[in-house]
mmCIF file of N, CA and C in Angstrom:
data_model
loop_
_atom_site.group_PDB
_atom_site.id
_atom_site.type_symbol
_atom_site.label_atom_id
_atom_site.label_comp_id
_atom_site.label_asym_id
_atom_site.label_seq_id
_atom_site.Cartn_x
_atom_site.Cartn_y
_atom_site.Cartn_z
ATOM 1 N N UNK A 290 20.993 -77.064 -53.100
ATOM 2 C CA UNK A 290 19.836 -77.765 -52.566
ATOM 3 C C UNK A 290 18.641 -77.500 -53.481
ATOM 4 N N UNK A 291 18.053 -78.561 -53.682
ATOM 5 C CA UNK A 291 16.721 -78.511 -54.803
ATOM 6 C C UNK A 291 15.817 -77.758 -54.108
ATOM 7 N N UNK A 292 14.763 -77.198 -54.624
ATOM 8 C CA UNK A 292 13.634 -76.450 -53.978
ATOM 9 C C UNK A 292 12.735 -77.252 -53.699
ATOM 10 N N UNK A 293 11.602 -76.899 -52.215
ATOM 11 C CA UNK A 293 10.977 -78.268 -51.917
ATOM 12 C C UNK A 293 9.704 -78.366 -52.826
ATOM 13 N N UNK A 294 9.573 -77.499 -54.174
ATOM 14 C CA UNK A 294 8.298 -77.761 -55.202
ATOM 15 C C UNK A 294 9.073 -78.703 -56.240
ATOM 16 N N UNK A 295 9.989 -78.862 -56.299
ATOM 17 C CA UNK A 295 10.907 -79.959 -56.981
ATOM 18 C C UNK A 295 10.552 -81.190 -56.492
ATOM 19 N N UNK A 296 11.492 -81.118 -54.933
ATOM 20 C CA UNK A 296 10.690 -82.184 -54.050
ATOM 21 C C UNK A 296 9.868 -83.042 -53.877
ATOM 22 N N UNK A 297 8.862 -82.026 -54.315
ATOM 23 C CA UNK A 297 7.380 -82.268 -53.741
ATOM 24 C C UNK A 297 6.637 -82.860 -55.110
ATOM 25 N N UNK A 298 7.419 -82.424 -56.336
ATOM 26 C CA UNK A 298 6.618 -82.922 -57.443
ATOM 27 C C UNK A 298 6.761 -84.490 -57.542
ATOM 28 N N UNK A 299 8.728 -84.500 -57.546
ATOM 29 C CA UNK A 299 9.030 -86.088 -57.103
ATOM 30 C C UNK A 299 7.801 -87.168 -56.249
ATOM 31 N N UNK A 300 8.395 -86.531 -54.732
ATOM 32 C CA UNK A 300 7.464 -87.065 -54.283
ATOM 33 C C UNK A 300 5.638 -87.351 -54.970
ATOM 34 N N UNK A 301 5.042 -86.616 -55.225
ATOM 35 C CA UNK A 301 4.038 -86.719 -55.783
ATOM 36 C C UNK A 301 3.745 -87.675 -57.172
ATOM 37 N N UNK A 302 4.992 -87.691 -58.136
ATOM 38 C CA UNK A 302 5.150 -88.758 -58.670
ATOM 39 C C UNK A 302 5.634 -90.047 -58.571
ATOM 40 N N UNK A 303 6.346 -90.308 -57.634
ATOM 41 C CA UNK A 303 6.367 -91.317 -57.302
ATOM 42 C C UNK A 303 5.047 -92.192 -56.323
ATOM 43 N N UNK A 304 4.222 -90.795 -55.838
ATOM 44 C CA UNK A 304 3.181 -91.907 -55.481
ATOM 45 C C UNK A 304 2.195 -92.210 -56.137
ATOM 46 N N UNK A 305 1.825 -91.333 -57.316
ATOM 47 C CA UNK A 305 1.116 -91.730 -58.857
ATOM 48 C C UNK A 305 1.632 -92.757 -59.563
ATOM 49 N N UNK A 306 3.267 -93.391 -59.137
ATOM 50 C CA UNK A 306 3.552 -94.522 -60.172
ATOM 51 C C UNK A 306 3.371 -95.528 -59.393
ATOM 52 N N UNK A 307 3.189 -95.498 -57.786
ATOM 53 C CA UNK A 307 2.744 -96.699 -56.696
ATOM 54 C C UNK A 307 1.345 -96.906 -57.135
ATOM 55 N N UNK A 308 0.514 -95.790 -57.451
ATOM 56 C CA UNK A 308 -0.860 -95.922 -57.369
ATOM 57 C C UNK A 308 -1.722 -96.794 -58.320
ATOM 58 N N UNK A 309 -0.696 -95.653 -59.656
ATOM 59 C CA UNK A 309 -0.786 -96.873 -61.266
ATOM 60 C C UNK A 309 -0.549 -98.531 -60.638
ATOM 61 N N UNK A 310 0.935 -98.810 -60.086
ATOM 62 C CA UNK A 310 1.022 -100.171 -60.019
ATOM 63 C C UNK A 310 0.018 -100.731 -59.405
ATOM 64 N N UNK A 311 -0.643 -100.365 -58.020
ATOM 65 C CA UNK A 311 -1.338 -101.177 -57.442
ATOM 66 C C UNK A 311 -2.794 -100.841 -57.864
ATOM 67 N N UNK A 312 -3.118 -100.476 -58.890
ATOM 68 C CA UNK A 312 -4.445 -100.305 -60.036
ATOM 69 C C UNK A 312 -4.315 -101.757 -61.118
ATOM 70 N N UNK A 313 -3.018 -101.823 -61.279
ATOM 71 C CA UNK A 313 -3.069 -102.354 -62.133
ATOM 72 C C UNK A 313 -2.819 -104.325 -61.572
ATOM 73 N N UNK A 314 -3.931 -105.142 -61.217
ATOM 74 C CA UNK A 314 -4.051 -105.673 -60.736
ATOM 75 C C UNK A 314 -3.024 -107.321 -61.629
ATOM 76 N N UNK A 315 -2.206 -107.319 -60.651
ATOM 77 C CA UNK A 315 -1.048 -108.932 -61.226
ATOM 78 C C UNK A 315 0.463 -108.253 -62.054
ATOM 79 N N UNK A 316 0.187 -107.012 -62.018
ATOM 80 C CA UNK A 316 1.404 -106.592 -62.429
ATOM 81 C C UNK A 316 2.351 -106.276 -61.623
ATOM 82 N N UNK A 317 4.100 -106.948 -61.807
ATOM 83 C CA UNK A 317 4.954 -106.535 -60.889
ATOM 84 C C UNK A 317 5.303 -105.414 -60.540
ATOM 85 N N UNK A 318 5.671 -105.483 -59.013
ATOM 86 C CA UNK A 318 5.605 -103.954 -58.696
ATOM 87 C C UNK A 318 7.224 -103.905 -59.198
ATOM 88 N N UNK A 319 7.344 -102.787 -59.632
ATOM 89 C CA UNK A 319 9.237 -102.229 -60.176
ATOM 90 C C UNK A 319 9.735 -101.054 -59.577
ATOM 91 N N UNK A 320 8.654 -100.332 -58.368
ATOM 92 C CA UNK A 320 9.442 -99.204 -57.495
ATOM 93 C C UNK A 320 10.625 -100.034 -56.456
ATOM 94 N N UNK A 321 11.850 -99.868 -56.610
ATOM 95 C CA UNK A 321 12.176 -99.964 -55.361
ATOM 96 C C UNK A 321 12.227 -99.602 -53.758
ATOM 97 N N UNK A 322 12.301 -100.422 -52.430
ATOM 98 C CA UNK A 322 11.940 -100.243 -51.604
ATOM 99 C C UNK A 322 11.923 -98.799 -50.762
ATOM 100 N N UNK A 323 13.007 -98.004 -51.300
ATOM 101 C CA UNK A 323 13.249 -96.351 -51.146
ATOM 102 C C UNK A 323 11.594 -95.959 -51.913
ATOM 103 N N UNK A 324 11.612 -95.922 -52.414
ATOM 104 C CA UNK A 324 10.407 -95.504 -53.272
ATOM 105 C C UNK A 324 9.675 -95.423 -52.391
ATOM 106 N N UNK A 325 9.249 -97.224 -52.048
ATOM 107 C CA UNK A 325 7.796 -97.645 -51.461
ATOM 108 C C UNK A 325 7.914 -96.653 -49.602
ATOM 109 N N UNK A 326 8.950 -96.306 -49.276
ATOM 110 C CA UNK A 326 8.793 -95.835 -48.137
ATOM 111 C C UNK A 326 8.443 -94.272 -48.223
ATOM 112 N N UNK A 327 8.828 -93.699 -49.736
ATOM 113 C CA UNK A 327 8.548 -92.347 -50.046
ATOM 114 C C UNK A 327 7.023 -92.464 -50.010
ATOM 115 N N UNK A 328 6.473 -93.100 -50.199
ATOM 116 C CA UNK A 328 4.797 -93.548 -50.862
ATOM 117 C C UNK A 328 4.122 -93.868 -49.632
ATOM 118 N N UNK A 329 4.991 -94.833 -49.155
ATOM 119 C CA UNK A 329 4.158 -94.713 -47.476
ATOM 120 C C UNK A 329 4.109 -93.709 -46.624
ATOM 121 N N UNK A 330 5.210 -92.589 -47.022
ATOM 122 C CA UNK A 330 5.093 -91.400 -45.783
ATOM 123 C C UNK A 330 4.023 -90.392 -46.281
ATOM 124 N N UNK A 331 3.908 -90.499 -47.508
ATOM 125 C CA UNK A 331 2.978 -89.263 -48.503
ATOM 126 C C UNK A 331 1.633 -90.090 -47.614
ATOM 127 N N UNK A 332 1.719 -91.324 -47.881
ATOM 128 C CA UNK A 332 -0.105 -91.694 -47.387
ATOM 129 C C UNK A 332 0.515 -91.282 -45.369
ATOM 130 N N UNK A 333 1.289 -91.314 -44.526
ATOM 131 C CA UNK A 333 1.136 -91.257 -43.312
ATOM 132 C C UNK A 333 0.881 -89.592 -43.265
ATOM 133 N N UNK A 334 1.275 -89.149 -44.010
ATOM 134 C CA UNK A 334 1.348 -87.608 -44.302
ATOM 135 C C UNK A 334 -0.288 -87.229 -44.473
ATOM 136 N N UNK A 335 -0.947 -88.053 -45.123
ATOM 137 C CA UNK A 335 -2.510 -87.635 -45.531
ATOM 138 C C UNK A 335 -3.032 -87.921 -44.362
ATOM 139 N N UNK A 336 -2.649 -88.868 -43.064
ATOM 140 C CA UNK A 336 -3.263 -88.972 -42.135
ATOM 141 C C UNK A 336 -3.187 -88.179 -40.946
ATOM 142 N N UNK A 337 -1.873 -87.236 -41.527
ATOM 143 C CA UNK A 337 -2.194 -86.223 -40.206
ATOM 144 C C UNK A 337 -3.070 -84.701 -40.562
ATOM 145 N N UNK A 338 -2.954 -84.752 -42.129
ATOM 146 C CA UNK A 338 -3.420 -83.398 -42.597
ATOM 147 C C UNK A 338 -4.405 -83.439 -43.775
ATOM 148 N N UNK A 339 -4.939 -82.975 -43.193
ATOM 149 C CA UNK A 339 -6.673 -82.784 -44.554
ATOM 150 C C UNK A 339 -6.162 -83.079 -45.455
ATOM 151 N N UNK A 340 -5.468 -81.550 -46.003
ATOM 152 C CA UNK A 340 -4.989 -81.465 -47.526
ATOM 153 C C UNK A 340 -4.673 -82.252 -48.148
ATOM 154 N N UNK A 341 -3.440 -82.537 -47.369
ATOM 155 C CA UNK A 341 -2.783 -83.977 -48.113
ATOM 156 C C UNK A 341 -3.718 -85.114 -48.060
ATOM 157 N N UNK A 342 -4.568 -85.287 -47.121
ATOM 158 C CA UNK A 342 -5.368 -86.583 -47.486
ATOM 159 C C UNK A 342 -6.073 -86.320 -48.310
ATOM 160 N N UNK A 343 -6.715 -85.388 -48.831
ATOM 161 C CA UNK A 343 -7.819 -84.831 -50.173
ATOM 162 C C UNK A 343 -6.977 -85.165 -51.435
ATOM 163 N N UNK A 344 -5.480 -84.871 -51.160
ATOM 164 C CA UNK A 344 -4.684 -84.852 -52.735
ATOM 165 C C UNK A 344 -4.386 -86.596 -52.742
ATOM 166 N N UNK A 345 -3.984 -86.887 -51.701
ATOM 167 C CA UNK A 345 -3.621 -88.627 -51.843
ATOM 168 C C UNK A 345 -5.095 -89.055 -52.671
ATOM 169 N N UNK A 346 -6.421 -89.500 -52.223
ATOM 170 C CA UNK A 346 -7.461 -89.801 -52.180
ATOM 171 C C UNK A 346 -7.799 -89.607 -53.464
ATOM 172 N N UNK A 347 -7.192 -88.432 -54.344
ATOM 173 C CA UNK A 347 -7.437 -87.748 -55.515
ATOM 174 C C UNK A 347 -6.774 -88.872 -56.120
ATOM 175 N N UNK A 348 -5.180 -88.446 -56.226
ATOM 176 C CA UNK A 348 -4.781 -89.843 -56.888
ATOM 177 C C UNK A 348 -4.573 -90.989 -56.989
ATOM 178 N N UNK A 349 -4.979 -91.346 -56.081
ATOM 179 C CA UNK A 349 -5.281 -93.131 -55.778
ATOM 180 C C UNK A 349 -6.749 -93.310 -56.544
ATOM 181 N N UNK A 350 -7.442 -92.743 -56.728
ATOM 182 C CA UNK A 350 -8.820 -92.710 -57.802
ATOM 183 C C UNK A 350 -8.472 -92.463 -59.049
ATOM 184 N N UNK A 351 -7.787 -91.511 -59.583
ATOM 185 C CA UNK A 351 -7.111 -91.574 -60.552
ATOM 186 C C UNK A 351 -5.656 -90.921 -60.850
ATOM 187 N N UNK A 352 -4.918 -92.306 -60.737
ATOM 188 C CA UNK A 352 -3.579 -91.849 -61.067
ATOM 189 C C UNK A 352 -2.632 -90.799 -62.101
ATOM 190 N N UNK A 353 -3.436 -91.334 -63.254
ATOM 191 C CA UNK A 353 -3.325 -91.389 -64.356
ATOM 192 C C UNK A 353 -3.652 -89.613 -64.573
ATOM 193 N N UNK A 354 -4.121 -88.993 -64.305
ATOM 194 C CA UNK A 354 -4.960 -87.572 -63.679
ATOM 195 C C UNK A 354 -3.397 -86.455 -64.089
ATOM 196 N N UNK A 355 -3.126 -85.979 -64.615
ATOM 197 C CA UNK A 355 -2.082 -84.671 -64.411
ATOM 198 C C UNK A 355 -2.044 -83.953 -63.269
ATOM 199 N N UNK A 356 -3.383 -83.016 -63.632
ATOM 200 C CA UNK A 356 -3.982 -82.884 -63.014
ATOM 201 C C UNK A 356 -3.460 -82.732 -61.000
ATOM 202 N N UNK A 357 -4.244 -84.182 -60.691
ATOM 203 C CA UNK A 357 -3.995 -84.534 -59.647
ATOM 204 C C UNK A 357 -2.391 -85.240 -59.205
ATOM 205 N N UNK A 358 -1.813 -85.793 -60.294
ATOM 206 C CA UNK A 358 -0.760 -85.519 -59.497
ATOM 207 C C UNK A 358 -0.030 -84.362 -59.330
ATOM 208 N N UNK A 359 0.022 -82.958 -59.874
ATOM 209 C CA UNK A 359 -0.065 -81.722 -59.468
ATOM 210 C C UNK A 359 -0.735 -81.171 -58.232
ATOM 211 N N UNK A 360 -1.532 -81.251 -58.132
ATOM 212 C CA UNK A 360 -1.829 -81.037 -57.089
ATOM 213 C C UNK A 360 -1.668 -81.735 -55.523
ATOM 214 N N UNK A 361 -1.667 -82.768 -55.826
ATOM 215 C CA UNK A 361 -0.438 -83.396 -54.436
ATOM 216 C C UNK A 361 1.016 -83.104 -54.336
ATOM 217 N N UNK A 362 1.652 -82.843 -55.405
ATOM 218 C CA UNK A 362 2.440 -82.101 -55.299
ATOM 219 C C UNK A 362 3.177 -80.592 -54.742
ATOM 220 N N UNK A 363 1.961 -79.836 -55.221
ATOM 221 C CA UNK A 363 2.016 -78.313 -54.587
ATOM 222 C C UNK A 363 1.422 -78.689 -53.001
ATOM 223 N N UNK A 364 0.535 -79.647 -52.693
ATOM 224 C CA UNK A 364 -0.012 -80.033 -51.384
ATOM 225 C C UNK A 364 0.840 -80.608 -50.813
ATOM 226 N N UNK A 365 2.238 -81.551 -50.799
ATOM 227 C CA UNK A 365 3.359 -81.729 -50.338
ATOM 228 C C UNK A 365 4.026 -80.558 -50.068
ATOM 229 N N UNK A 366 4.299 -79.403 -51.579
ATOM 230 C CA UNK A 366 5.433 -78.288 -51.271
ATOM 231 C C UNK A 366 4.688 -77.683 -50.060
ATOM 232 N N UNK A 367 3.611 -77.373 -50.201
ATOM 233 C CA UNK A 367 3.221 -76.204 -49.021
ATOM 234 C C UNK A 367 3.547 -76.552 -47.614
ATOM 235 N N UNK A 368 2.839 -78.033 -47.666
ATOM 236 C CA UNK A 368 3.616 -78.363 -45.988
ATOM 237 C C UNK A 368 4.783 -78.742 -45.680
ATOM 238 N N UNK A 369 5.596 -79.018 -46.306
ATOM 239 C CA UNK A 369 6.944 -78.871 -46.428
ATOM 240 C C UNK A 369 7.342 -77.713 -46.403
ATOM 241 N N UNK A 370 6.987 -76.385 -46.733
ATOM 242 C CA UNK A 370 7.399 -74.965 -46.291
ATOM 243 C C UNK A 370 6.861 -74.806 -45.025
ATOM 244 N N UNK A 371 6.097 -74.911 -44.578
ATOM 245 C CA UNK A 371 5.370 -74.883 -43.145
ATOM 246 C C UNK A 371 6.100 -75.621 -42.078
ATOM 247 N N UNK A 372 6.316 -76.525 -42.145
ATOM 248 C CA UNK A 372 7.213 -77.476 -41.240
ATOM 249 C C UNK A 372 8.543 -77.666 -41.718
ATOM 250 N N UNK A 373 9.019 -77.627 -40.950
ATOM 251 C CA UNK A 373 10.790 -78.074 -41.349
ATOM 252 C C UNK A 373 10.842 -79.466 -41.209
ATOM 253 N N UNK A 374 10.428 -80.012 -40.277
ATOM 254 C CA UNK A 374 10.334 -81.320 -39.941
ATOM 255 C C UNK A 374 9.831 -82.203 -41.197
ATOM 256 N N UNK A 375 8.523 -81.905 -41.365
ATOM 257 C CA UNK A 375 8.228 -82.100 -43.246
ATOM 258 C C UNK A 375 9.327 -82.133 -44.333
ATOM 259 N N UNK A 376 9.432 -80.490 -44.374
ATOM 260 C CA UNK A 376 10.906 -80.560 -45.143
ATOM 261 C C UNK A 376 12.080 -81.552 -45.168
ATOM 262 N N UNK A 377 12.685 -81.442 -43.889
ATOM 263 C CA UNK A 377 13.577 -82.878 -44.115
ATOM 264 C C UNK A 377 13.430 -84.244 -44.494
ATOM 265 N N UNK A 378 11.909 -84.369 -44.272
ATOM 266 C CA UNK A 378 12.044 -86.248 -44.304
ATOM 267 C C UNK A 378 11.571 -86.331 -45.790
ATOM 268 N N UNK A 379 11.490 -85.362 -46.331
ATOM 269 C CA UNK A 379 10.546 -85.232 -47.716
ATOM 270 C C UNK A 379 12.010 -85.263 -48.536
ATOM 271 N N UNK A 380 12.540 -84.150 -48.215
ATOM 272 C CA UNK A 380 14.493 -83.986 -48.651
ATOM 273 C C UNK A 380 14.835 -86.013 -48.561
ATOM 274 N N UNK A 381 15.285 -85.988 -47.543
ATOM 275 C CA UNK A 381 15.769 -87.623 -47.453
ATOM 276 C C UNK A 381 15.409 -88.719 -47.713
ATOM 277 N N UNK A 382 13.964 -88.575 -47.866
ATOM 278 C CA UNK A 382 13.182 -89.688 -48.692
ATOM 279 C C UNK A 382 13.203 -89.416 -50.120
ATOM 280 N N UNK A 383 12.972 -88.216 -50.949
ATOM 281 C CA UNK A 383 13.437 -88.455 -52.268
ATOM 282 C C UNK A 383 15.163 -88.394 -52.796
ATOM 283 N N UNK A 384 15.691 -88.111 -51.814
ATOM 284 C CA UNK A 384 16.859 -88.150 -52.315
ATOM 285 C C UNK A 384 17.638 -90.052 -51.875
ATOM 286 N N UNK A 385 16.940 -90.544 -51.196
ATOM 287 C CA UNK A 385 16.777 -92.387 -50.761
ATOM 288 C C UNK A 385 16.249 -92.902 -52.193
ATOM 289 N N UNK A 386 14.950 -92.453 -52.796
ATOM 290 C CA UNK A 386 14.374 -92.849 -53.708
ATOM 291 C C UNK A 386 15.374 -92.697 -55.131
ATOM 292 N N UNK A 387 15.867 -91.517 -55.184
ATOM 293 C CA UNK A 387 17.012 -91.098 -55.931
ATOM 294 C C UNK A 387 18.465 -92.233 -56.081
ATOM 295 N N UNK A 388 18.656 -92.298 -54.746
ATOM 296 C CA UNK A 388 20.185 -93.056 -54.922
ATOM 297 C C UNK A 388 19.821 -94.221 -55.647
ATOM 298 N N UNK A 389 18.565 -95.045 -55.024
ATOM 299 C CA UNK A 389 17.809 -96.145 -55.368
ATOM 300 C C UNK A 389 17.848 -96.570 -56.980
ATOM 301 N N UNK A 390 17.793 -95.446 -57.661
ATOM 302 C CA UNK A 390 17.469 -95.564 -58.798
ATOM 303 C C UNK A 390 15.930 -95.027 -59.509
ATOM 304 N N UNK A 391 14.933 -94.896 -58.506
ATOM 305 C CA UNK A 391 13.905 -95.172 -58.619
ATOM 306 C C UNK A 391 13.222 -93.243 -59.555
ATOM 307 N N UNK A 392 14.033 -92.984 -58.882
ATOM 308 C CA UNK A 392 13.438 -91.431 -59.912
ATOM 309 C C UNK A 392 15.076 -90.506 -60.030
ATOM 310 N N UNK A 393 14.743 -89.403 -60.765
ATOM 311 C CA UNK A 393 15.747 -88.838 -61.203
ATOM 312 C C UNK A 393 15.120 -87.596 -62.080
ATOM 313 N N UNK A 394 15.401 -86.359 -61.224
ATOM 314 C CA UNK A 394 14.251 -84.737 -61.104
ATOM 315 C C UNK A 394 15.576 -84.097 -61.895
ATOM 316 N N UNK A 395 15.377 -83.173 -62.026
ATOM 317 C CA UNK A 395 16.216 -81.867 -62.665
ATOM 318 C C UNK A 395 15.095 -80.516 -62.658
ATOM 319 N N UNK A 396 15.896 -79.626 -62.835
ATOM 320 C CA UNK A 396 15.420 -78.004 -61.877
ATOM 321 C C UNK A 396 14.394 -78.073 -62.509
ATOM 322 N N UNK A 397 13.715 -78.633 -63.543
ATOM 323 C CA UNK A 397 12.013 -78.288 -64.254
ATOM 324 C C UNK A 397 11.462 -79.962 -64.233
ATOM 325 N N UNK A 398 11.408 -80.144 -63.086
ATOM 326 C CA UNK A 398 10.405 -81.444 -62.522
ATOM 327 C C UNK A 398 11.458 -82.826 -62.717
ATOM 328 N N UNK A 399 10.442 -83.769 -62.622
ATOM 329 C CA UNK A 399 10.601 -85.236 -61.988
ATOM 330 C C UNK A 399 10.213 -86.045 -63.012
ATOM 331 N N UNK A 400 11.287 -87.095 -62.948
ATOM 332 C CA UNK A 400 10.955 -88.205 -64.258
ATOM 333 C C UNK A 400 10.905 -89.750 -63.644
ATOM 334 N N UNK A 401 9.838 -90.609 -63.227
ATOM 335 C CA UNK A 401 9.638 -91.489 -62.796
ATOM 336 C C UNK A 401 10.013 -93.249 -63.322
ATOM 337 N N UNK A 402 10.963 -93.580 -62.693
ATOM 338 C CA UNK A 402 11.591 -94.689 -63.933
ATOM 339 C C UNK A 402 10.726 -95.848 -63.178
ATOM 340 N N UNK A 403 10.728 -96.813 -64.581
ATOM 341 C CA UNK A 403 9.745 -98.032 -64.003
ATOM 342 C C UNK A 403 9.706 -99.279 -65.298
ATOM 343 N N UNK A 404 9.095 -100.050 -65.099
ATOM 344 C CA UNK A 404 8.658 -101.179 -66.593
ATOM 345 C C UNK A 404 7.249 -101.450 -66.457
ATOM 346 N N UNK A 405 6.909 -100.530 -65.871
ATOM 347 C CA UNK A 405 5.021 -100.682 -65.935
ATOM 348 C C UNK A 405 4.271 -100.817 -67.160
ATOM 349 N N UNK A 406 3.641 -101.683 -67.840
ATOM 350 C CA UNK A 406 3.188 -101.282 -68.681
ATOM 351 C C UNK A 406 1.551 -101.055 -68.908
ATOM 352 N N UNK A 407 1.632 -100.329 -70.281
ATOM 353 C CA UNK A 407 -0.136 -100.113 -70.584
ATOM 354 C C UNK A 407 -1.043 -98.686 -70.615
ATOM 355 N N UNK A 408 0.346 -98.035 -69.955
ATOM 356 C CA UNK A 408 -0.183 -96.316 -70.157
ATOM 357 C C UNK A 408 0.535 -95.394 -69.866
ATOM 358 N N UNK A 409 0.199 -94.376 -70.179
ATOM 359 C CA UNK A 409 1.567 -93.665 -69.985
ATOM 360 C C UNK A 409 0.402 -91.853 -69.718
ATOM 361 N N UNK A 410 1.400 -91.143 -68.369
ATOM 362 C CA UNK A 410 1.067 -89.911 -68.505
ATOM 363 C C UNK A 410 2.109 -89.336 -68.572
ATOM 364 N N UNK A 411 2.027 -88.022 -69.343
ATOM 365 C CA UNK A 411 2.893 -86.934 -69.821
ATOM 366 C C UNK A 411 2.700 -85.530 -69.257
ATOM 367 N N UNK A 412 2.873 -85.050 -68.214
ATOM 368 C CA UNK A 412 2.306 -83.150 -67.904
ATOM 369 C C UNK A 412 3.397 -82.358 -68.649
ATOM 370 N N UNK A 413 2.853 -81.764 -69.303
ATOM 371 C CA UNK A 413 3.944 -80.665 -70.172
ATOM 372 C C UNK A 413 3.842 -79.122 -69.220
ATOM 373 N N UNK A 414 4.817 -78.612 -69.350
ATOM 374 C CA UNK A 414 4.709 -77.236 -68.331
ATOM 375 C C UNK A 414 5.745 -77.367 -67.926
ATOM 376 N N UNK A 415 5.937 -76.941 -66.778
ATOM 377 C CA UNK A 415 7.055 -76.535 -66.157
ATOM 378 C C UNK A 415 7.740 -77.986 -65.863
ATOM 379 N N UNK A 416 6.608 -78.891 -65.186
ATOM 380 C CA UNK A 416 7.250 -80.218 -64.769
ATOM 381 C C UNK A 416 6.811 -81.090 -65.906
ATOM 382 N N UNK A 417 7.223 -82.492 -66.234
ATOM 383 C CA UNK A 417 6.924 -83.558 -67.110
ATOM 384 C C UNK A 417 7.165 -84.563 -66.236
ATOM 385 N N UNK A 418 6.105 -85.476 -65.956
ATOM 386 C CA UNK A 418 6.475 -86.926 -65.777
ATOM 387 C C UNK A 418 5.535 -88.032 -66.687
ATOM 388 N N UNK A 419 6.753 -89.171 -66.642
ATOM 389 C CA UNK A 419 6.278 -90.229 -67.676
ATOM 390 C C UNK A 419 5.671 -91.198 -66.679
ATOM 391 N N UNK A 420 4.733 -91.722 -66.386
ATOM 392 C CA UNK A 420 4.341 -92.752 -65.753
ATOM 393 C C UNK A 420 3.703 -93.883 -66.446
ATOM 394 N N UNK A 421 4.237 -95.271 -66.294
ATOM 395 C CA UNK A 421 3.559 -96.375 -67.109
ATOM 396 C C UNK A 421 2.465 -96.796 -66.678
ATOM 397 N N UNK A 422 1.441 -97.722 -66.567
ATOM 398 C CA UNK A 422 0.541 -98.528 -66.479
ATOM 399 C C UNK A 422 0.190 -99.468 -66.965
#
């Protein structure tokens, strides 16, 4: 079983590559629908808890941010250790997003697949994700 800061980075990148798309105004969206439901629970997730709404809010202003998608990330893992209930739907929604096609993690972070074009972020460290724009 992956660890839920694995998880949580996924998750967190995949809602930095929803955020890029819908920034980027007339461009097709290329997450599939697993995805888009991972992306909708991260934002239903900001509506029950500060944190997470401070880290969503972060990267929906700027996606593009390392940064911030790091930090919604560790703001996913934590409440996902706190709740089990968290934990699971966070587990089954990236691993939905996974079968999908839509991302694909290994034990040192999350790699976000897409045809977005126009920009690209890179976090070097422990995790790396590529996100287009």
């Amino acid at each position: 079983m992956e660890p839920l800061s694995v998880l949580a980075a996924t998750a967190a990148a995949v809602f930095a590559k929803r955020a890029v798309e819908e920034a980027a105004a007339g461009t097709a969206k290329t997450l599939p629908a697993a995805a888009g439901r991972l992306v909708d629970w991260v934002r239903q997730l900001g509506q029950r808890n500060r944190e997470a709404a401070a880290a969503v809010v972060m990267v929906e202003a700027d996606p593009a941010d390392p940064a911030r998608v790091d930090l919604l990330g560790k703001t996913l893992g934590a409440g996902a250790a706190r709740d089990p209930g968290v934990a699971s739907e966070l587990r089954a929604l990236v691993e939905a997003a996974r079968q999908a096609g839509a991302v694909s993690s290994s034990s040192g972070g999350a790699h976000v697949h897409g045809n977005v074009t126009g920009g690209q972020v890179t976090l070097v460290g422990r995790d790396q994700y590529n996100l287009g724009r």
